[in-house]
Structure formats: structure tokens, C-alpha cells
Amino acid sequence: MKILPFCGTIYNPAKFENLTDIIAPPYDVITPAERRFFINRSPVNVVQLILGDQKNGDYFEESFYTDAARLFNQWCHDEILIRLEQPAIF
């Protein structure tokens, strides 16, 4: 197996000194109440990307993924997220 570095996408450290409001546990352990808690904590909490707005109670609808992609692209455009210039192993 070969492991290669890549240019990752991270929250912009110039905009976020404290990561507490924008990070969350893995998506599969977050309850609906915790999801609301994290979204209320910050409009740019990672939960917005990994769980988003649950429209029909189904995270596997195509709109879920297209909405997440749209939000990801918007956050990149707004420099909430930035792509690292140097490849790294995460």
C-alpha cells in the first residue's frame, strides 16, 4: 500500500481562532438534538456539511449530497474553508 500526501481543505485559521464552535463528533454518533445544538452553535459548524438540513428524514436522497456540495463550494468561495498549498498526510 502506498500512502501519498495531498492538499487538504481545512477551516481558515485566520477566521477561526477557537475550533470549539465549528467541530463536531463523527456524523454517525450525533443525535438529532446534538445536530440542532451544533448548528445553533455556529452557522459554519461542520455538522452543516456532514448532516445538513434533514428535509425528508432521509440523508441518502440526492438533494442531500447536492446541498452539501453547494454549501462546501460556498464556504470555499467565502474562504471559510481553504485548500492547503502544501501536500500533507492527514
PDB file of N, CA and C in Angstrom:
ATOM      1  N   MET A   1       0.850  -1.171   0.000  1.00  0.00           N
ATOM      2  CA  MET A   1       0.000   0.000   0.000  1.00  0.00           C
ATOM      3  C   MET A   1       0.898   1.237   0.000  1.00  0.00           C
ATOM      4  N   LYS A   2       0.537   2.181  -0.830  1.00  0.00           N
ATOM      5  CA  LYS A   2       1.286   3.428  -0.918  1.00  0.00           C
ATOM      6  C   LYS A   2       0.406   4.560  -0.401  1.00  0.00           C
ATOM      7  N   ILE A   3       0.919   5.323   0.527  1.00  0.00           N
ATOM      8  CA  ILE A   3       0.196   6.474   1.079  1.00  0.00           C
ATOM      9  C   ILE A   3       0.854   7.733   0.539  1.00  0.00           C
ATOM     10  N   LEU A   4       0.044   8.578  -0.066  1.00  0.00           N
ATOM     11  CA  LEU A   4       0.563   9.804  -0.665  1.00  0.00           C
ATOM     12  C   LEU A   4      -0.032  11.036   0.007  1.00  0.00           C
ATOM     13  N   PRO A   5       0.756  12.094   0.145  1.00  0.00           N
ATOM     14  CA  PRO A   5       0.212  13.344   0.686  1.00  0.00           C
ATOM     15  C   PRO A   5      -0.705  14.015  -0.338  1.00  0.00           C
ATOM     16  N   PHE A   6      -1.591  14.858   0.170  1.00  0.00           N
ATOM     17  CA  PHE A   6      -2.478  15.627  -0.708  1.00  0.00           C
ATOM     18  C   PHE A   6      -2.728  16.990  -0.075  1.00  0.00           C
ATOM     19  N   CYS A   7      -3.208  17.924  -0.879  1.00  0.00           N
ATOM     20  CA  CYS A   7      -3.530  19.269  -0.398  1.00  0.00           C
ATOM     21  C   CYS A   7      -4.941  19.233   0.183  1.00  0.00           C
ATOM     22  N   GLY A   8      -5.031  19.219   1.487  1.00  0.00           N
ATOM     23  CA  GLY A   8      -6.316  19.117   2.161  1.00  0.00           C
ATOM     24  C   GLY A   8      -7.055  20.440   2.226  1.00  0.00           C
ATOM     25  N   THR A   9      -8.319  20.359   2.571  1.00  0.00           N
ATOM     26  CA  THR A   9      -9.162  21.531   2.783  1.00  0.00           C
ATOM     27  C   THR A   9      -9.462  21.614   4.268  1.00  0.00           C
ATOM     28  N   ILE A  10      -9.204  22.787   4.856  1.00  0.00           N
ATOM     29  CA  ILE A  10      -9.380  22.978   6.297  1.00  0.00           C
ATOM     30  C   ILE A  10     -10.140  24.278   6.554  1.00  0.00           C
ATOM     31  N   TYR A  11     -10.628  24.426   7.789  1.00  0.00           N
ATOM     32  CA  TYR A  11     -11.182  25.720   8.188  1.00  0.00           C
ATOM     33  C   TYR A  11     -10.060  26.745   8.156  1.00  0.00           C
ATOM     34  N   ASN A  12     -10.371  27.940   7.729  1.00  0.00           N
ATOM     35  CA  ASN A  12      -9.406  29.022   7.613  1.00  0.00           C
ATOM     36  C   ASN A  12      -8.973  29.485   9.005  1.00  0.00           C
ATOM     37  N   PRO A  13      -7.724  29.232   9.395  1.00  0.00           N
ATOM     38  CA  PRO A  13      -7.283  29.621  10.737  1.00  0.00           C
ATOM     39  C   PRO A  13      -7.293  31.136  10.965  1.00  0.00           C
ATOM     40  N   ALA A  14      -7.269  31.928   9.897  1.00  0.00           N
ATOM     41  CA  ALA A  14      -7.333  33.382  10.046  1.00  0.00           C
ATOM     42  C   ALA A  14      -8.725  33.830  10.485  1.00  0.00           C
ATOM     43  N   LYS A  15      -9.732  32.993  10.264  1.00  0.00           N
ATOM     44  CA  LYS A  15     -11.109  33.348  10.629  1.00  0.00           C
ATOM     45  C   LYS A  15     -11.577  32.673  11.909  1.00  0.00           C
ATOM     46  N   PHE A  16     -10.896  31.613  12.312  1.00  0.00           N
ATOM     47  CA  PHE A  16     -11.351  30.833  13.467  1.00  0.00           C
ATOM     48  C   PHE A  16     -10.190  30.540  14.404  1.00  0.00           C
ATOM     49  N   GLU A  17     -10.116  31.291  15.502  1.00  0.00           N
ATOM     50  CA  GLU A  17      -9.083  31.035  16.499  1.00  0.00           C
ATOM     51  C   GLU A  17      -9.447  29.836  17.365  1.00  0.00           C
ATOM     52  N   ASN A  18     -10.736  29.712  17.654  1.00  0.00           N
ATOM     53  CA  ASN A  18     -11.219  28.648  18.524  1.00  0.00           C
ATOM     54  C   ASN A  18     -12.075  27.692  17.698  1.00  0.00           C
ATOM     55  N   LEU A  19     -11.639  26.459  17.594  1.00  0.00           N
ATOM     56  CA  LEU A  19     -12.362  25.480  16.777  1.00  0.00           C
ATOM     57  C   LEU A  19     -13.573  24.884  17.483  1.00  0.00           C
ATOM     58  N   THR A  20     -13.741  25.157  18.753  1.00  0.00           N
ATOM     59  CA  THR A  20     -14.806  24.542  19.542  1.00  0.00           C
ATOM     60  C   THR A  20     -16.181  24.712  18.910  1.00  0.00           C
ATOM     61  N   ASP A  21     -16.454  25.866  18.359  1.00  0.00           N
ATOM     62  CA  ASP A  21     -17.787  26.130  17.806  1.00  0.00           C
ATOM     63  C   ASP A  21     -18.015  25.529  16.422  1.00  0.00           C
ATOM     64  N   ILE A  22     -16.954  25.062  15.775  1.00  0.00           N
ATOM     65  CA  ILE A  22     -17.121  24.609  14.393  1.00  0.00           C
ATOM     66  C   ILE A  22     -16.829  23.124  14.174  1.00  0.00           C
ATOM     67  N   ILE A  23     -16.394  22.425  15.215  1.00  0.00           N
ATOM     68  CA  ILE A  23     -16.139  20.992  15.069  1.00  0.00           C
ATOM     69  C   ILE A  23     -17.252  20.192  15.734  1.00  0.00           C
ATOM     70  N   ALA A  24     -17.302  18.908  15.418  1.00  0.00           N
ATOM     71  CA  ALA A  24     -18.328  18.023  15.975  1.00  0.00           C
ATOM     72  C   ALA A  24     -17.813  16.586  15.931  1.00  0.00           C
ATOM     73  N   PRO A  25     -18.462  15.707  16.679  1.00  0.00           N
ATOM     74  CA  PRO A  25     -18.099  14.285  16.613  1.00  0.00           C
ATOM     75  C   PRO A  25     -18.436  13.709  15.232  1.00  0.00           C
ATOM     76  N   PRO A  26     -18.053  12.459  14.971  1.00  0.00           N
ATOM     77  CA  PRO A  26     -18.415  11.826  13.701  1.00  0.00           C
ATOM     78  C   PRO A  26     -19.932  11.811  13.494  1.00  0.00           C
ATOM     79  N   TYR A  27     -20.344  11.915  12.249  1.00  0.00           N
ATOM     80  CA  TYR A  27     -21.769  12.049  11.923  1.00  0.00           C
ATOM     81  C   TYR A  27     -22.628  10.917  12.467  1.00  0.00           C
ATOM     82  N   ASP A  28     -22.077   9.714  12.547  1.00  0.00           N
ATOM     83  CA  ASP A  28     -22.904   8.561  12.908  1.00  0.00           C
ATOM     84  C   ASP A  28     -23.156   8.408  14.402  1.00  0.00           C
ATOM     85  N   VAL A  29     -22.614   9.316  15.208  1.00  0.00           N
ATOM     86  CA  VAL A  29     -22.899   9.275  16.648  1.00  0.00           C
ATOM     87  C   VAL A  29     -23.671  10.506  17.116  1.00  0.00           C
ATOM     88  N   ILE A  30     -24.013  11.404  16.194  1.00  0.00           N
ATOM     89  CA  ILE A  30     -24.709  12.645  16.547  1.00  0.00           C
ATOM     90  C   ILE A  30     -26.220  12.406  16.535  1.00  0.00           C
ATOM     91  N   THR A  31     -26.853  12.689  17.660  1.00  0.00           N
ATOM     92  CA  THR A  31     -28.306  12.552  17.768  1.00  0.00           C
ATOM     93  C   THR A  31     -28.982  13.764  17.119  1.00  0.00           C
ATOM     94  N   PRO A  32     -30.284  13.694  16.833  1.00  0.00           N
ATOM     95  CA  PRO A  32     -30.981  14.867  16.294  1.00  0.00           C
ATOM     96  C   PRO A  32     -30.860  16.092  17.215  1.00  0.00           C
ATOM     97  N   ALA A  33     -30.922  15.882  18.525  1.00  0.00           N
ATOM     98  CA  ALA A  33     -30.786  17.009  19.460  1.00  0.00           C
ATOM     99  C   ALA A  33     -29.384  17.601  19.394  1.00  0.00           C
ATOM    100  N   GLU A  34     -28.369  16.753  19.291  1.00  0.00           N
ATOM    101  CA  GLU A  34     -26.992  17.250  19.184  1.00  0.00           C
ATOM    102  C   GLU A  34     -26.786  17.977  17.859  1.00  0.00           C
ATOM    103  N   ARG A  35     -27.403  17.471  16.795  1.00  0.00           N
ATOM    104  CA  ARG A  35     -27.315  18.140  15.496  1.00  0.00           C
ATOM    105  C   ARG A  35     -27.814  19.580  15.605  1.00  0.00           C
ATOM    106  N   ARG A  36     -28.977  19.751  16.226  1.00  0.00           N
ATOM    107  CA  ARG A  36     -29.520  21.107  16.415  1.00  0.00           C
ATOM    108  C   ARG A  36     -28.577  21.950  17.279  1.00  0.00           C
ATOM    109  N   PHE A  37     -28.015  21.347  18.332  1.00  0.00           N
ATOM    110  CA  PHE A  37     -27.085  22.051  19.213  1.00  0.00           C
ATOM    111  C   PHE A  37     -25.892  22.588  18.422  1.00  0.00           C
ATOM    112  N   PHE A  38     -25.280  21.735  17.615  1.00  0.00           N
ATOM    113  CA  PHE A  38     -24.094  22.154  16.861  1.00  0.00           C
ATOM    114  C   PHE A  38     -24.434  23.204  15.811  1.00  0.00           C
ATOM    115  N   ILE A  39     -25.562  23.048  15.142  1.00  0.00           N
ATOM    116  CA  ILE A  39     -25.959  24.036  14.136  1.00  0.00           C
ATOM    117  C   ILE A  39     -26.255  25.378  14.797  1.00  0.00           C
ATOM    118  N   ASN A  40     -26.865  25.356  15.975  1.00  0.00           N
ATOM    119  CA  ASN A  40     -27.126  26.603  16.701  1.00  0.00           C
ATOM    120  C   ASN A  40     -25.847  27.227  17.229  1.00  0.00           C
ATOM    121  N   ARG A  41     -24.845  26.422  17.471  1.00  0.00           N
ATOM    122  CA  ARG A  41     -23.568  26.906  17.990  1.00  0.00           C
ATOM    123  C   ARG A  41     -22.865  27.794  16.966  1.00  0.00           C
ATOM    124  N   SER A  42     -22.941  27.400  15.696  1.00  0.00           N
ATOM    125  CA  SER A  42     -22.311  28.187  14.636  1.00  0.00           C
ATOM    126  C   SER A  42     -22.931  27.820  13.289  1.00  0.00           C
ATOM    127  N   PRO A  43     -23.237  28.815  12.465  1.00  0.00           N
ATOM    128  CA  PRO A  43     -23.795  28.522  11.140  1.00  0.00           C
ATOM    129  C   PRO A  43     -22.785  27.833  10.216  1.00  0.00           C
ATOM    130  N   VAL A  44     -21.516  27.822  10.601  1.00  0.00           N
ATOM    131  CA  VAL A  44     -20.500  27.145   9.790  1.00  0.00           C
ATOM    132  C   VAL A  44     -19.934  25.919  10.510  1.00  0.00           C
ATOM    133  N   ASN A  45     -20.705  25.368  11.432  1.00  0.00           N
ATOM    134  CA  ASN A  45     -20.286  24.131  12.085  1.00  0.00           C
ATOM    135  C   ASN A  45     -20.247  23.020  11.044  1.00  0.00           C
ATOM    136  N   VAL A  46     -19.284  22.138  11.174  1.00  0.00           N
ATOM    137  CA  VAL A  46     -19.112  21.044  10.214  1.00  0.00           C
ATOM    138  C   VAL A  46     -20.366  20.181  10.084  1.00  0.00           C
ATOM    139  N   VAL A  47     -21.222  20.175  11.086  1.00  0.00           N
ATOM    140  CA  VAL A  47     -22.472  19.415  11.017  1.00  0.00           C
ATOM    141  C   VAL A  47     -23.316  19.872   9.824  1.00  0.00           C
ATOM    142  N   GLN A  48     -23.209  21.146   9.473  1.00  0.00           N
ATOM    143  CA  GLN A  48     -23.945  21.635   8.299  1.00  0.00           C
ATOM    144  C   GLN A  48     -23.535  20.871   7.037  1.00  0.00           C
ATOM    145  N   LEU A  49     -22.261  20.487   6.953  1.00  0.00           N
ATOM    146  CA  LEU A  49     -21.785  19.739   5.786  1.00  0.00           C
ATOM    147  C   LEU A  49     -22.076  18.250   5.892  1.00  0.00           C
ATOM    148  N   ILE A  50     -21.854  17.671   7.063  1.00  0.00           N
ATOM    149  CA  ILE A  50     -21.950  16.211   7.175  1.00  0.00           C
ATOM    150  C   ILE A  50     -23.362  15.705   7.437  1.00  0.00           C
ATOM    151  N   LEU A  51     -24.235  16.554   7.993  1.00  0.00           N
ATOM    152  CA  LEU A  51     -25.620  16.155   8.242  1.00  0.00           C
ATOM    153  C   LEU A  51     -26.633  17.108   7.630  1.00  0.00           C
ATOM    154  N   GLY A  52     -26.244  18.349   7.413  1.00  0.00           N
ATOM    155  CA  GLY A  52     -27.088  19.320   6.724  1.00  0.00           C
ATOM    156  C   GLY A  52     -28.503  19.441   7.241  1.00  0.00           C
ATOM    157  N   ASP A  53     -29.361  19.942   6.369  1.00  0.00           N
ATOM    158  CA  ASP A  53     -30.781  20.076   6.684  1.00  0.00           C
ATOM    159  C   ASP A  53     -31.475  18.777   6.316  1.00  0.00           C
ATOM    160  N   GLN A  54     -32.025  18.151   7.300  1.00  0.00           N
ATOM    161  CA  GLN A  54     -32.724  16.887   7.069  1.00  0.00           C
ATOM    162  C   GLN A  54     -34.117  17.214   6.552  1.00  0.00           C
ATOM    163  N   LYS A  55     -34.307  17.137   5.241  1.00  0.00           N
ATOM    164  CA  LYS A  55     -35.565  17.564   4.642  1.00  0.00           C
ATOM    165  C   LYS A  55     -36.666  16.524   4.786  1.00  0.00           C
ATOM    166  N   ASN A  56     -36.412  15.323   4.353  1.00  0.00           N
ATOM    167  CA  ASN A  56     -37.433  14.279   4.392  1.00  0.00           C
ATOM    168  C   ASN A  56     -37.058  13.147   5.337  1.00  0.00           C
ATOM    169  N   GLY A  57     -36.123  13.406   6.239  1.00  0.00           N
ATOM    170  CA  GLY A  57     -35.691  12.370   7.157  1.00  0.00           C
ATOM    171  C   GLY A  57     -34.767  11.360   6.513  1.00  0.00           C
ATOM    172  N   ASP A  58     -34.355  11.609   5.277  1.00  0.00           N
ATOM    173  CA  ASP A  58     -33.506  10.654   4.575  1.00  0.00           C
ATOM    174  C   ASP A  58     -32.225  11.346   4.125  1.00  0.00           C
ATOM    175  N   TYR A  59     -31.109  10.940   4.725  1.00  0.00           N
ATOM    176  CA  TYR A  59     -29.827  11.538   4.364  1.00  0.00           C
ATOM    177  C   TYR A  59     -29.279  10.993   3.054  1.00  0.00           C
ATOM    178  N   PHE A  60     -29.950  10.035   2.469  1.00  0.00           N
ATOM    179  CA  PHE A  60     -29.412   9.416   1.274  1.00  0.00           C
ATOM    180  C   PHE A  60     -30.106   9.875   0.001  1.00  0.00           C
ATOM    181  N   GLU A  61     -30.942  10.884   0.094  1.00  0.00           N
ATOM    182  CA  GLU A  61     -31.545  11.465  -1.100  1.00  0.00           C
ATOM    183  C   GLU A  61     -30.487  12.270  -1.839  1.00  0.00           C
ATOM    184  N   GLU A  62     -30.626  12.326  -3.139  1.00  0.00           N
ATOM    185  CA  GLU A  62     -29.650  13.041  -3.959  1.00  0.00           C
ATOM    186  C   GLU A  62     -29.512  14.496  -3.529  1.00  0.00           C
ATOM    187  N   SER A  63     -30.615  15.123  -3.141  1.00  0.00           N
ATOM    188  CA  SER A  63     -30.560  16.536  -2.755  1.00  0.00           C
ATOM    189  C   SER A  63     -29.659  16.762  -1.551  1.00  0.00           C
ATOM    190  N   PHE A  64     -29.555  15.771  -0.671  1.00  0.00           N
ATOM    191  CA  PHE A  64     -28.671  15.906   0.491  1.00  0.00           C
ATOM    192  C   PHE A  64     -27.239  16.138   0.029  1.00  0.00           C
ATOM    193  N   TYR A  65     -26.792  15.357  -0.931  1.00  0.00           N
ATOM    194  CA  TYR A  65     -25.415  15.462  -1.404  1.00  0.00           C
ATOM    195  C   TYR A  65     -25.196  16.703  -2.254  1.00  0.00           C
ATOM    196  N   THR A  66     -26.164  17.061  -3.068  1.00  0.00           N
ATOM    197  CA  THR A  66     -26.005  18.271  -3.874  1.00  0.00           C
ATOM    198  C   THR A  66     -26.034  19.510  -2.984  1.00  0.00           C
ATOM    199  N   ASP A  67     -26.852  19.502  -1.940  1.00  0.00           N
ATOM    200  CA  ASP A  67     -26.875  20.623  -0.991  1.00  0.00           C
ATOM    201  C   ASP A  67     -25.541  20.732  -0.261  1.00  0.00           C
ATOM    202  N   ALA A  68     -24.984  19.595   0.155  1.00  0.00           N
ATOM    203  CA  ALA A  68     -23.693  19.600   0.852  1.00  0.00           C
ATOM    204  C   ALA A  68     -22.593  20.115  -0.075  1.00  0.00           C
ATOM    205  N   ALA A  69     -22.612  19.708  -1.328  1.00  0.00           N
ATOM    206  CA  ALA A  69     -21.613  20.176  -2.291  1.00  0.00           C
ATOM    207  C   ALA A  69     -21.745  21.676  -2.518  1.00  0.00           C
ATOM    208  N   ARG A  70     -22.964  22.144  -2.631  1.00  0.00           N
ATOM    209  CA  ARG A  70     -23.211  23.581  -2.828  1.00  0.00           C
ATOM    210  C   ARG A  70     -22.685  24.379  -1.632  1.00  0.00           C
ATOM    211  N   LEU A  71     -22.974  23.900  -0.421  1.00  0.00           N
ATOM    212  CA  LEU A  71     -22.517  24.585   0.789  1.00  0.00           C
ATOM    213  C   LEU A  71     -20.992  24.556   0.880  1.00  0.00           C
ATOM    214  N   PHE A  72     -20.391  23.406   0.595  1.00  0.00           N
ATOM    215  CA  PHE A  72     -18.932  23.286   0.606  1.00  0.00           C
ATOM    216  C   PHE A  72     -18.312  24.298  -0.360  1.00  0.00           C
ATOM    217  N   ASN A  73     -18.839  24.368  -1.565  1.00  0.00           N
ATOM    218  CA  ASN A  73     -18.316  25.315  -2.556  1.00  0.00           C
ATOM    219  C   ASN A  73     -18.498  26.760  -2.107  1.00  0.00           C
ATOM    220  N   GLN A  74     -19.623  27.065  -1.466  1.00  0.00           N
ATOM    221  CA  GLN A  74     -19.857  28.422  -0.966  1.00  0.00           C
ATOM    222  C   GLN A  74     -18.856  28.769   0.134  1.00  0.00           C
ATOM    223  N   TRP A  75     -18.630  27.837   1.052  1.00  0.00           N
ATOM    224  CA  TRP A  75     -17.667  28.080   2.133  1.00  0.00           C
ATOM    225  C   TRP A  75     -16.254  28.261   1.580  1.00  0.00           C
ATOM    226  N   CYS A  76     -15.909  27.537   0.533  1.00  0.00           N
ATOM    227  CA  CYS A  76     -14.601  27.730  -0.099  1.00  0.00           C
ATOM    228  C   CYS A  76     -14.541  29.114  -0.747  1.00  0.00           C
ATOM    229  N   HIS A  77     -15.595  29.497  -1.433  1.00  0.00           N
ATOM    230  CA  HIS A  77     -15.652  30.818  -2.067  1.00  0.00           C
ATOM    231  C   HIS A  77     -15.525  31.927  -1.028  1.00  0.00           C
ATOM    232  N   ASP A  78     -16.180  31.750   0.115  1.00  0.00           N
ATOM    233  CA  ASP A  78     -16.155  32.751   1.186  1.00  0.00           C
ATOM    234  C   ASP A  78     -14.909  32.648   2.062  1.00  0.00           C
ATOM    235  N   GLU A  79     -14.025  31.738   1.737  1.00  0.00           N
ATOM    236  CA  GLU A  79     -12.784  31.485   2.470  1.00  0.00           C
ATOM    237  C   GLU A  79     -13.014  31.057   3.915  1.00  0.00           C
ATOM    238  N   ILE A  80     -14.161  30.455   4.173  1.00  0.00           N
ATOM    239  CA  ILE A  80     -14.395  29.796   5.457  1.00  0.00           C
ATOM    240  C   ILE A  80     -13.535  28.539   5.487  1.00  0.00           C
ATOM    241  N   LEU A  81     -13.496  27.861   4.355  1.00  0.00           N
ATOM    242  CA  LEU A  81     -12.607  26.718   4.153  1.00  0.00           C
ATOM    243  C   LEU A  81     -11.545  27.128   3.148  1.00  0.00           C
ATOM    244  N   ILE A  82     -10.324  26.652   3.365  1.00  0.00           N
ATOM    245  CA  ILE A  82      -9.244  26.941   2.423  1.00  0.00           C
ATOM    246  C   ILE A  82      -8.513  25.648   2.082  1.00  0.00           C
ATOM    247  N   ARG A  83      -7.970  25.621   0.893  1.00  0.00           N
ATOM    248  CA  ARG A  83      -7.176  24.465   0.471  1.00  0.00           C
ATOM    249  C   ARG A  83      -5.721  24.746   0.801  1.00  0.00           C
ATOM    250  N   LEU A  84      -5.085  23.800   1.465  1.00  0.00           N
ATOM    251  CA  LEU A  84      -3.675  23.951   1.802  1.00  0.00           C
ATOM    252  C   LEU A  84      -2.827  23.932   0.537  1.00  0.00           C
ATOM    253  N   GLU A  85      -1.775  24.724   0.540  1.00  0.00           N
ATOM    254  CA  GLU A  85      -0.907  24.800  -0.632  1.00  0.00           C
ATOM    255  C   GLU A  85       0.098  23.663  -0.678  1.00  0.00           C
ATOM    256  N   GLN A  86       0.506  23.192   0.488  1.00  0.00           N
ATOM    257  CA  GLN A  86       1.496  22.122   0.559  1.00  0.00           C
ATOM    258  C   GLN A  86       0.819  20.788   0.844  1.00  0.00           C
ATOM    259  N   PRO A  87       1.146  19.755   0.089  1.00  0.00           N
ATOM    260  CA  PRO A  87       0.588  18.434   0.375  1.00  0.00           C
ATOM    261  C   PRO A  87       1.027  17.946   1.757  1.00  0.00           C
ATOM    262  N   ALA A  88       0.154  17.205   2.392  1.00  0.00           N
ATOM    263  CA  ALA A  88       0.443  16.651   3.717  1.00  0.00           C
ATOM    264  C   ALA A  88      -0.264  15.310   3.849  1.00  0.00           C
ATOM    265  N   ILE A  89       0.125  14.563   4.853  1.00  0.00           N
ATOM    266  CA  ILE A  89      -0.560  13.320   5.187  1.00  0.00           C
ATOM    267  C   ILE A  89      -1.394  13.609   6.418  1.00  0.00           C
ATOM    268  N   PHE A  90      -2.677  13.334   6.350  1.00  0.00           N
ATOM    269  CA  PHE A  90      -3.598  13.650   7.435  1.00  0.00           C
ATOM    270  C   PHE A  90      -3.937  12.417   8.225  1.00  0.00           C
TER     271      PHE A  90
END
